[in-house]
Short mmCIF file of C-alpha atoms in Angstrom, two decimals:
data_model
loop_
_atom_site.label_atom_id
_atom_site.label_comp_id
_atom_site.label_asym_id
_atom_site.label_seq_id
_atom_site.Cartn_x
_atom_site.Cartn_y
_atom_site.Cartn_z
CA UNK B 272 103.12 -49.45 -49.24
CA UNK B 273 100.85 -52.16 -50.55
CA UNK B 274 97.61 -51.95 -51.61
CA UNK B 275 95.11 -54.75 -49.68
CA UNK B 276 91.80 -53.61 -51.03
CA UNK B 277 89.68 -55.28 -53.63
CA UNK B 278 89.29 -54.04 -56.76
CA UNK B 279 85.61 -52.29 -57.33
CA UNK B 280 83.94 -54.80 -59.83
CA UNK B 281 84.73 -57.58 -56.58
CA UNK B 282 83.07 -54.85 -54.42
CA UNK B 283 80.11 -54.42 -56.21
CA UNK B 284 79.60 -58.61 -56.39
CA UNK B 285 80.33 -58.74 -52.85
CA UNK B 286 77.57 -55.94 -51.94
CA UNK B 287 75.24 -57.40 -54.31
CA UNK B 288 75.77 -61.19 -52.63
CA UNK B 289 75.13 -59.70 -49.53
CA UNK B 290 71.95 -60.78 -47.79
CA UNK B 291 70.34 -56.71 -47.54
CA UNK B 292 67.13 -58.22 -45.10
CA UNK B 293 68.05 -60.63 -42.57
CA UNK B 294 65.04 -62.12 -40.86
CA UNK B 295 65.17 -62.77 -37.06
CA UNK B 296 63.38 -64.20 -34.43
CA UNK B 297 60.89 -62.79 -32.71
CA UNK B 298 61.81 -62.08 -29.18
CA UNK B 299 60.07 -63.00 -26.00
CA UNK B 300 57.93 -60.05 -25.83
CA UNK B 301 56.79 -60.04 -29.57
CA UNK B 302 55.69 -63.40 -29.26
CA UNK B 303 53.54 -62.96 -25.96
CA UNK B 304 52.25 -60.26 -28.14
CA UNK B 305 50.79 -62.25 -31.07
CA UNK B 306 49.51 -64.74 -28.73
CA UNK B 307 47.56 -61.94 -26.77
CA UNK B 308 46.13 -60.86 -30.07
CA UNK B 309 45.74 -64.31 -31.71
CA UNK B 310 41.65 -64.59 -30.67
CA UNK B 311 40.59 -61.02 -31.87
CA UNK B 312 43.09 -61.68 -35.02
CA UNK B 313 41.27 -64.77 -35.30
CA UNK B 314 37.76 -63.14 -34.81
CA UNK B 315 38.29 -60.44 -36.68
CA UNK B 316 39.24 -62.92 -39.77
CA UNK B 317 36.03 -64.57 -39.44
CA UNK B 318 33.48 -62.16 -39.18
CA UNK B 319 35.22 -59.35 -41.03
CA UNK B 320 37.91 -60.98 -43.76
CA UNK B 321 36.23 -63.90 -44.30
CA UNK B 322 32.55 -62.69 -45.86
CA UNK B 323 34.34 -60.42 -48.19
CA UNK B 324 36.30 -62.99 -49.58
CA UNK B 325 33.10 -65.40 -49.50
CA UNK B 326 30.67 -62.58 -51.08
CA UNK B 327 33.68 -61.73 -54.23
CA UNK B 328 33.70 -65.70 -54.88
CA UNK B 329 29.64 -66.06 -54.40
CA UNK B 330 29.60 -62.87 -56.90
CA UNK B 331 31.63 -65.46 -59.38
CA UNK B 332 28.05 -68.15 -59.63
CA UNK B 333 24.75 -67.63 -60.94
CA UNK B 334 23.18 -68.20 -57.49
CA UNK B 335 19.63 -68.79 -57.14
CA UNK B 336 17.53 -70.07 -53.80
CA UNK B 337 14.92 -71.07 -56.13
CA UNK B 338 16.88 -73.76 -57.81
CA UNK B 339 19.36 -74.44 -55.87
CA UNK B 340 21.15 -77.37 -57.22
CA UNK B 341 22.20 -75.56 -60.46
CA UNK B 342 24.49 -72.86 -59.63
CA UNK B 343 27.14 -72.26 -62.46
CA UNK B 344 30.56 -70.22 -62.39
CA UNK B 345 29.77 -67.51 -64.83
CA UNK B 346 32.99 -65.35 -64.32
CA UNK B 347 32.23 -61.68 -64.37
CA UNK B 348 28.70 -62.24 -66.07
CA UNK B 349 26.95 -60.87 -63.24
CA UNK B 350 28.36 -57.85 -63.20
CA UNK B 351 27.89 -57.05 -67.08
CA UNK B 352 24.23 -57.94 -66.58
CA UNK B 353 23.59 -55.94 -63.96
CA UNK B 354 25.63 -53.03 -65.27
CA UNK B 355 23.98 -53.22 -68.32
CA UNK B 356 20.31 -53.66 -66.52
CA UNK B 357 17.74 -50.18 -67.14
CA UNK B 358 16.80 -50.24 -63.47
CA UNK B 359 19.92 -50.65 -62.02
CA UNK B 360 21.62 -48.01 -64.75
CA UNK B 361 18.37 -45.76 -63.12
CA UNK B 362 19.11 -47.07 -59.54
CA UNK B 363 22.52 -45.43 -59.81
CA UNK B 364 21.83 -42.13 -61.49
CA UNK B 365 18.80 -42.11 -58.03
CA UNK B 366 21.90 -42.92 -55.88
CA UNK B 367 24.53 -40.16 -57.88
CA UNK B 368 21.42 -37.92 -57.28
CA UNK B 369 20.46 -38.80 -53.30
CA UNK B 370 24.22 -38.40 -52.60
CA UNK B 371 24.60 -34.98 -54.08
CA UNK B 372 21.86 -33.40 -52.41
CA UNK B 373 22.45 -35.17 -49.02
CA UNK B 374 26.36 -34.44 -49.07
CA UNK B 375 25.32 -30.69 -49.99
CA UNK B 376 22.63 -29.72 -47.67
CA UNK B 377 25.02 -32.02 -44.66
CA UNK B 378 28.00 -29.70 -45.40
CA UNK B 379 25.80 -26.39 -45.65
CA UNK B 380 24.37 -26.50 -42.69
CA UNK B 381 27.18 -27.83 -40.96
CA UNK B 382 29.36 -24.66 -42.16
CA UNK B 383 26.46 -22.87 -41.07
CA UNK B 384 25.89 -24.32 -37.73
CA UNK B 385 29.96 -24.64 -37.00
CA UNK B 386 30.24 -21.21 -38.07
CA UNK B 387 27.28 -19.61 -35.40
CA UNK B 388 28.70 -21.91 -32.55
CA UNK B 389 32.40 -20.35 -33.04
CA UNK B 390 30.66 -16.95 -31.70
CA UNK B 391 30.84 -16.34 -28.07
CA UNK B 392 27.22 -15.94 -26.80
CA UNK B 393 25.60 -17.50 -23.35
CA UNK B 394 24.37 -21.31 -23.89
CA UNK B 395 26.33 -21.59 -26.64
CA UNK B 396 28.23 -24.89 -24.51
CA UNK B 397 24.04 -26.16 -24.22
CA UNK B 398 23.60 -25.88 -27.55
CA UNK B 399 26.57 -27.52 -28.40
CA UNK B 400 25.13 -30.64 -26.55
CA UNK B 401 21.91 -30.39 -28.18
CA UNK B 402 23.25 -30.45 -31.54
CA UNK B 403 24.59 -33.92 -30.69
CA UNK B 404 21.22 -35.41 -30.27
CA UNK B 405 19.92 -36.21 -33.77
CA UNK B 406 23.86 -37.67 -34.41
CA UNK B 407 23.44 -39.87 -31.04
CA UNK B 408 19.45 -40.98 -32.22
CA UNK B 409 20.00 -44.86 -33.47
CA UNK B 410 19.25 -44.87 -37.35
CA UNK B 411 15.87 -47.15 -36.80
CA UNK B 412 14.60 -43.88 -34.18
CA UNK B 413 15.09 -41.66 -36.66
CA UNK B 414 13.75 -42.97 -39.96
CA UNK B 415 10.14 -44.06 -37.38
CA UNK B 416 10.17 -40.21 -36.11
CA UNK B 417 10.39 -38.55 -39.69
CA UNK B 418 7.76 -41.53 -40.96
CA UNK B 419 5.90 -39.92 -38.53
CA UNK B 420 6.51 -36.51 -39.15
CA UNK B 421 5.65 -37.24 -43.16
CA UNK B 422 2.07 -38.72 -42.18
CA UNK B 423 -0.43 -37.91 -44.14
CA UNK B 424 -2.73 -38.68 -41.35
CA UNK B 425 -1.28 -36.45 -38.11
CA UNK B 426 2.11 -36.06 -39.48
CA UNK B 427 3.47 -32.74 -37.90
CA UNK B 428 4.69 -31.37 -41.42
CA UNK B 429 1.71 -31.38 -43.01
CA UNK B 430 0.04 -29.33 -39.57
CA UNK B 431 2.38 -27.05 -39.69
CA UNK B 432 2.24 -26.24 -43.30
CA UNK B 433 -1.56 -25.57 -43.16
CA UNK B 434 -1.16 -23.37 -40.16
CA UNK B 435 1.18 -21.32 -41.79
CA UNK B 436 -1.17 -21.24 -44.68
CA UNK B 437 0.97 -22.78 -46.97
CA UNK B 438 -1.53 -25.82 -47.81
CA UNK B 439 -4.81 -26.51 -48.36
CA UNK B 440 -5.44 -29.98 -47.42
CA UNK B 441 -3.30 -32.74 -46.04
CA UNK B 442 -0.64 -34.46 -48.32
CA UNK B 443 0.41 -37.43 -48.61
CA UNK B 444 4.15 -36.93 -48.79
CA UNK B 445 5.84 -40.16 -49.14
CA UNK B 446 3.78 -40.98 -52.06
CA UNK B 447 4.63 -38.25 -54.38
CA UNK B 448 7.42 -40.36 -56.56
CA UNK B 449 9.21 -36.25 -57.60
CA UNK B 450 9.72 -35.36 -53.62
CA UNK B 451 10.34 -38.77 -51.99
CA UNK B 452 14.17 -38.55 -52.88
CA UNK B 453 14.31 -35.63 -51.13
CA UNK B 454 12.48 -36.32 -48.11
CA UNK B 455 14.28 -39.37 -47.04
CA UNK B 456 17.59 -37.11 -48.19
CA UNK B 457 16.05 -34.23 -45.48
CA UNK B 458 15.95 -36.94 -42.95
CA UNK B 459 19.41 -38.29 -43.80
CA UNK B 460 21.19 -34.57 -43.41
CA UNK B 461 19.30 -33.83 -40.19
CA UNK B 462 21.04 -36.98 -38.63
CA UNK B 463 24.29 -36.70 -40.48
CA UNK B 464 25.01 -33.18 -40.44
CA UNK B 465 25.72 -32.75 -36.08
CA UNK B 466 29.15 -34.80 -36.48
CA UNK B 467 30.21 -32.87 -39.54
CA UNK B 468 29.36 -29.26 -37.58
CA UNK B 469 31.31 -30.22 -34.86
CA UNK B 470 34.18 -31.48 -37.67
CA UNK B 471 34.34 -27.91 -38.87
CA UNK B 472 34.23 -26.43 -35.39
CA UNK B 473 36.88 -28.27 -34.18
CA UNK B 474 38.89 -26.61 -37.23
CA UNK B 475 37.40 -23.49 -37.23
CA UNK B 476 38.80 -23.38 -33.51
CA UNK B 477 42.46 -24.34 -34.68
CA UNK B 478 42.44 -20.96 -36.77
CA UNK B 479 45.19 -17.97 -35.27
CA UNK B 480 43.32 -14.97 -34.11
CA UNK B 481 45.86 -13.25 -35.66
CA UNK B 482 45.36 -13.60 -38.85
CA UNK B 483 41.30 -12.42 -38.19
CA UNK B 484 42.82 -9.75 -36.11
CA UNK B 485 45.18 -8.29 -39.28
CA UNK B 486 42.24 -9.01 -41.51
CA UNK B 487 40.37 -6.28 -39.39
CA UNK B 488 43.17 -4.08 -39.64
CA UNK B 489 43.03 -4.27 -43.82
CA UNK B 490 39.93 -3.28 -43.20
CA UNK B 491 38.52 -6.69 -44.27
CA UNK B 492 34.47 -7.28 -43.79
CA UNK B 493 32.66 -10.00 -42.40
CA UNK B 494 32.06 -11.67 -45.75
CA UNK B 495 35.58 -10.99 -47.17
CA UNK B 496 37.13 -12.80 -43.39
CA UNK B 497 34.84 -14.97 -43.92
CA UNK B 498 36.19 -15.90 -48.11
CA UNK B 499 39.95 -15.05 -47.55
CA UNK B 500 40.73 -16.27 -43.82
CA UNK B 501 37.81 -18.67 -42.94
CA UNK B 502 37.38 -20.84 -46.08
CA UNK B 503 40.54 -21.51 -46.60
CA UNK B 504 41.56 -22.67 -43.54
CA UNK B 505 39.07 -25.08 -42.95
CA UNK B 506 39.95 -26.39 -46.25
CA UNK B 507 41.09 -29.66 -44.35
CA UNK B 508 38.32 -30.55 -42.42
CA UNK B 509 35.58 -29.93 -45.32
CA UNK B 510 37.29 -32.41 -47.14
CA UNK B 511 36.86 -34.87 -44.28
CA UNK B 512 33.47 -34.01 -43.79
CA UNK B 513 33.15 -34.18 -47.83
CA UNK B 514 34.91 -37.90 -48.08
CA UNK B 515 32.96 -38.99 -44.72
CA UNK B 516 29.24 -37.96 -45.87
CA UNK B 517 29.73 -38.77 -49.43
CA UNK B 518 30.73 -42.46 -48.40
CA UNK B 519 28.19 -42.87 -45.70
CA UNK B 520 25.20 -41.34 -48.20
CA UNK B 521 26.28 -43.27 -51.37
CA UNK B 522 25.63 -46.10 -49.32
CA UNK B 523 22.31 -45.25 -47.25
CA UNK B 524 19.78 -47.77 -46.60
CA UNK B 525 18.15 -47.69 -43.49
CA UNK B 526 15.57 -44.69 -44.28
CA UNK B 527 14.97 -46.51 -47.74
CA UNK B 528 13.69 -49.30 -45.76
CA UNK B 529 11.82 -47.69 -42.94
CA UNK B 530 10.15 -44.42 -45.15
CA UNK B 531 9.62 -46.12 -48.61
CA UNK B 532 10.86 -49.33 -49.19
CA UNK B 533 11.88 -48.08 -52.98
CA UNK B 534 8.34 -46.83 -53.87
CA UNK B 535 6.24 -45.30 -54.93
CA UNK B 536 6.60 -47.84 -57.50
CA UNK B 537 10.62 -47.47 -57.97
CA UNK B 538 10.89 -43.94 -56.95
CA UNK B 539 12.94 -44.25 -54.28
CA UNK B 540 15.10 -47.10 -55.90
CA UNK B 541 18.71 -46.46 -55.09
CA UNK B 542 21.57 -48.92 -55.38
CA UNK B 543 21.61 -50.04 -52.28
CA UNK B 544 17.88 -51.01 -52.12
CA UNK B 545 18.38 -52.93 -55.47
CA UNK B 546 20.96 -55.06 -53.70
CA UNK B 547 18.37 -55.89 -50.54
CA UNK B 548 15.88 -56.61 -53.52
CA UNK B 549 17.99 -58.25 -55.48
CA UNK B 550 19.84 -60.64 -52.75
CA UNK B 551 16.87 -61.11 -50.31
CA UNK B 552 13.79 -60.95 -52.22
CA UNK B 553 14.87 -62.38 -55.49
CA UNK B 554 16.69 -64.63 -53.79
CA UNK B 555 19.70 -64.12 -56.40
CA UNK B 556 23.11 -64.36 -54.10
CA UNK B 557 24.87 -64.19 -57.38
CA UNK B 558 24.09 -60.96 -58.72
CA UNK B 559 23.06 -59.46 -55.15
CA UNK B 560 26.70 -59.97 -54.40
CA UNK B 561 27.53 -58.42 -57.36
CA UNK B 562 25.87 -55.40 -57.04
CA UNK B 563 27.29 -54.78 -53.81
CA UNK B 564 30.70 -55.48 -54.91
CA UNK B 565 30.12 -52.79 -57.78
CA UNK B 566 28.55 -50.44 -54.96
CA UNK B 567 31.91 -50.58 -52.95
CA UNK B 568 34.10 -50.19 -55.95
CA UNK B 569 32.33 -47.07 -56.75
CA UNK B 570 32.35 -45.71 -52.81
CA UNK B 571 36.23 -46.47 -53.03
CA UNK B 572 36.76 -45.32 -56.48
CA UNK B 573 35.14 -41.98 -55.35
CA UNK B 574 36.79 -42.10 -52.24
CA UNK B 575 40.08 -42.14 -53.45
CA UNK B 576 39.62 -39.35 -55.89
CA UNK B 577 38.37 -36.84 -53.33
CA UNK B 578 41.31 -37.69 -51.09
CA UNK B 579 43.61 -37.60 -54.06
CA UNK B 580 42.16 -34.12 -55.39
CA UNK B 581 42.34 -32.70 -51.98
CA UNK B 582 45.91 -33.95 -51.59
CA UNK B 583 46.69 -31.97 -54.54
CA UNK B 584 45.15 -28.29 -53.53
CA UNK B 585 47.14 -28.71 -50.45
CA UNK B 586 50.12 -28.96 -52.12
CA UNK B 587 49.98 -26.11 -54.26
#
């Protein structure tokens, strides 16, 4: 009997020489396919793709309307200024602070909320509907209705505040630079914090009666349930609601706009009024761009570490 195979080393160069990806052609149906989605590929490049590529490069010049035939490649200067600006150092600690509180009184009240529409009780399906309304109000509505509310004029806070006693006189809210963060932040959770309750619902709902049911039978109140069954189990969907609010509040501007504008004086100056300020009033495209380059670095950056952290209690 004769041996006809090669020896190893001439197996191992013959594996190695051997193509491991072959490309092939599309077939019929894959190519009908890309042609179908060629326009919104196409569309989607140009209004979506192509201004973040156009905004990083703009971010690269010292850009100003107001002479507009000089408009050097300074690198990365723009970000080092800006960084190493006092108001837009204070602009982010005002942001660091507005997202705290907003992300905190969202998810309280939507644990709160999620947790009293999980009881069985008649209208409880109504009041599920209702609680989508302030969620479903467009973001212009909403910041006009609490401008309203915060009048100092006929504003319904201040009438209800006297009536209970609570005030003397009228105030004029908005313009108190120590509680203006906080009012536009009390406007921002009672629009975000619908979508997050019915988040948590949704998981509360996915929880086994069982294990509520063997809870009772250890004898197991409603506050210990509540710490040993509940809270852990909607461990998954808090961090959703936690990664969701904490991107959408980092990056808040409407209510800025429509309440304060930044004031009284720079009160109200978060990072993402800086780069309205900065791009369209200064008329500096350079470091506007910038800014909001170093505002979505941080949002991702952030992000990525509350997704990464959660990732990590899961798998212990």
């Amino acid at each position: 009997m004769t041996a006809t195979s090669s020896p190893p080393a001439e197996r191992g160069v013959a594996a190695l020489a051997r193509p491991r990806f072959s490309p092939r052609a599309p077939s019929h149906d894959e190519r009908q396919a890309l042609i179908l989605l060629a326009p919104l590929l196409i569309v989607l490049a140009v209004v979506a793709v192509f201004p973040i590529i156009y905004s990083f490069y703009t971010s690269l010049f010292d850009i100003n309307l107001a002479r507009p035939l000089r408009q050097p490649f300074v690198w990365f200067d723009n970000y080092v200024r800006m960084l190493g600006e006092p108001r837009i150092q204070i602009a982010l600690w005002r942001t660091a602070v507005f997202t705290v509180v907003t992300v905190a009184g969202t998810t309280l009240a939507a644990l709160v909320v999620a947790l009293f529409l999980n009881e069985t009780f008649r209208g409880r399906r109504i009041l599920a509907i209702l609680l989508l309304v302030p969620w479903a109000t467009p973001s212009v509505v909403n910041g006009l209705m609490w401008k309203w509310i915060y009048d100092s004029n006929y504003g319904v806070l201040n009438g209800l505040l006297q009536a209970l006693g609570l005030i003397d006189n009228y105030k004029i809210w908005l313009a108190d630079p120590d509680k203006t963060l906080y009012l536009i932040a009390n406007a921002a959770i009672w629009k975000q914090m619908p979508l997050s309750a019915i988040l948590l619902l949704v998981t509360m709902k996915s929880i086994p009666e069982d294990l509520y049911k063997a809870a009772r039978v250890d004898g197991a109140n409603v506050v210990q349930r509540f710490l040993n069954v509940t809270l852990p189990a909607l461990r998954p969907g808090l961090m959703l609601v936690l990664v969701y609010e904490t991107m959408i509040s980092i990056r808040h501007f409407d209510l800025f706009m429509l309440l304060t504008q930044g004031g009284p004086g720079n009160a109200s100056s978060t990072l993402s009024w800086q780069i309205y300020v900065e791009t369209f009033r200064s008329l500096r495209f350079g470091t506007g761009s910038a800014l909001a380059y170093i505002l979505a670095f941080l949002t991702l950056i952030l992000g990525a570490l509350m997704i990464r952290l959660g990732w990590r209690r899961e798998a212990r």
